[in-house]
Amino acid sequence: MANIAIGPSKRNFIIIIIPKFSLRILRLSLKVATTANTYCARLYYFLVRFRAYADGIPCL
């Protein structure tokens, strides 16, 4: 039962630490997601352009 006495303070400590940690992780994952999306979009754009370019050239 002695655990209950330090329970709230420990809980508050964890609640204070978790948002900072999760915010950092969230920011990092958002950054990774946007970079991945941009990379995929660029790659897709390049492939589409290249395919259109390749289709425009008559095969000899």
XYZ file of N, CA and C in Angstrom:
180
model
N 0.825 -1.208 0.000
C 0.000 0.000 0.000
C 0.861 1.261 0.000
N 2.112 1.139 0.319
C 3.009 2.302 0.344
C 3.239 2.828 -1.076
N 2.983 1.989 -2.041
C 3.163 2.362 -3.442
C 2.193 3.468 -3.865
N 1.005 3.498 -3.259
C -0.030 4.482 -3.607
C 0.442 5.899 -3.283
N 1.247 6.040 -2.230
C 1.721 7.363 -1.804
C 2.608 8.004 -2.883
N 3.462 7.223 -3.513
C 4.345 7.782 -4.550
C 3.730 7.642 -5.947
N 2.547 7.009 -6.009
C 1.858 6.805 -7.287
C 1.590 8.100 -8.044
N 0.886 9.064 -7.447
C 0.530 10.287 -8.176
C 1.741 11.072 -8.687
N 2.765 11.202 -7.844
C 3.946 11.964 -8.258
C 4.647 11.266 -9.425
N 4.708 9.957 -9.334
C 5.327 9.168 -10.402
C 4.508 9.319 -11.687
N 3.187 9.280 -11.544
C 2.293 9.397 -12.691
C 2.452 10.766 -13.356
N 2.516 11.813 -12.549
C 2.689 13.166 -13.086
C 4.013 13.279 -13.825
N 5.027 12.688 -13.261
C 6.360 12.704 -13.867
C 6.314 12.037 -15.245
N 5.632 10.899 -15.314
C 5.507 10.160 -16.577
C 4.673 10.964 -17.577
N 3.595 11.580 -17.107
C 2.725 12.377 -17.980
C 3.484 13.572 -18.548
N 4.378 14.143 -17.759
C 5.174 15.291 -18.239
C 6.186 14.823 -19.283
N 6.802 13.682 -19.051
C 7.856 13.201 -19.957
C 7.284 12.662 -21.270
N 6.198 11.905 -21.217
C 5.652 11.255 -22.414
C 5.278 12.241 -23.531
N 4.550 13.342 -23.255
C 4.223 14.252 -24.352
C 5.447 14.794 -25.076
N 6.487 15.157 -24.337
C 7.713 15.663 -24.967
C 8.307 14.601 -25.877
N 8.344 13.397 -25.374
C 8.908 12.272 -26.119
C 8.077 11.964 -27.353
N 6.740 11.890 -27.143
C 5.845 11.556 -28.253
C 5.833 12.671 -29.287
N 5.946 13.920 -28.831
C 5.996 15.054 -29.757
C 7.228 14.948 -30.640
N 8.346 14.603 -30.014
C 9.592 14.465 -30.763
C 9.468 13.340 -31.788
N 8.902 12.215 -31.357
C 8.720 11.061 -32.246
C 7.745 11.408 -33.366
N 6.665 12.116 -33.000
C 5.652 12.514 -33.977
C 6.259 13.432 -35.027
N 7.042 14.410 -34.570
C 7.701 15.338 -35.491
C 8.639 14.594 -36.429
N 9.392 13.669 -35.861
C 10.349 12.888 -36.643
C 9.626 12.039 -37.680
N 8.549 11.376 -37.258
C 7.799 10.518 -38.184
C 7.119 11.347 -39.260
N 6.645 12.549 -38.883
C 6.031 13.446 -39.869
C 7.058 13.861 -40.907
N 8.252 14.191 -40.413
C 9.337 14.605 -41.309
C 9.691 13.463 -42.263
N 9.786 12.268 -41.721
C 10.112 11.090 -42.527
C 9.014 10.833 -43.555
N 7.749 10.964 -43.116
C 6.613 10.730 -44.015
C 6.604 11.727 -45.164
N 6.841 13.008 -44.845
C 6.836 14.026 -45.902
C 7.997 13.811 -46.863
N 9.155 13.463 -46.328
C 10.315 13.228 -47.204
C 10.053 12.021 -48.090
N 9.488 10.973 -47.509
C 9.181 9.762 -48.279
C 8.154 10.078 -49.361
N 7.134 10.866 -49.000
C 6.107 11.239 -49.972
C 6.703 12.051 -51.109
N 7.548 13.005 -50.770
C 8.176 13.838 -51.805
C 9.043 12.965 -52.702
N 9.789 12.077 -52.091
C 10.674 11.192 -52.854
C 9.861 10.309 -53.794
N 8.781 9.727 -53.265
C 7.925 8.852 -54.074
C 7.276 9.640 -55.202
N 6.814 10.846 -54.890
C 6.174 11.687 -55.901
C 7.168 12.035 -56.999
N 8.380 12.376 -56.607
C 9.421 12.717 -57.588
C 9.761 11.517 -58.452
N 9.888 10.365 -57.805
C 10.216 9.136 -58.521
C 9.106 8.791 -59.503
N 7.866 8.897 -59.039
C 6.704 8.612 -59.885
C 6.654 9.582 -61.059
N 6.866 10.849 -60.770
C 6.857 11.892 -61.805
C 7.929 11.606 -62.854
N 9.115 11.239 -62.363
C 10.234 10.922 -63.259
C 9.898 9.720 -64.139
N 9.322 8.682 -63.511
C 8.979 7.471 -64.261
C 7.920 7.755 -65.313
N 6.913 8.554 -64.945
C 5.849 8.903 -65.885
C 6.425 9.705 -67.046
N 7.263 10.682 -66.724
C 7.881 11.517 -67.757
C 8.771 10.663 -68.661
N 9.541 9.793 -68.042
C 10.464 8.939 -68.787
C 9.693 7.997 -69.708
N 8.577 7.476 -69.188
C 7.759 6.549 -69.971
C 7.153 7.282 -71.170
N 6.673 8.492 -70.930
C 6.096 9.295 -72.007
C 7.179 9.597 -73.041
N 8.359 9.880 -72.547
C 9.503 10.189 -73.422
C 9.882 8.944 -74.230
N 9.914 7.796 -73.538
C 10.281 6.537 -74.191
C 9.220 6.140 -75.217
N 7.949 6.392 -74.896
C 6.862 6.067 -75.825
C 6.916 6.954 -77.064
N 7.425 8.171 -76.887
C 7.494 9.119 -77.997
C 8.575 8.763 -78.999
N 9.538 7.971 -78.564
C 10.646 7.601 -79.459
C 10.274 6.322 -80.207
N 10.260 6.349 -81.514
C 9.963 5.121 -82.262
C 11.096 4.107 -82.095
N 10.749 2.874 -81.812
C 11.766 1.831 -81.622
C 12.327 1.417 -82.974
N 13.624 1.430 -83.073
C 14.274 1.060 -84.344
C 14.636 -0.423 -84.321
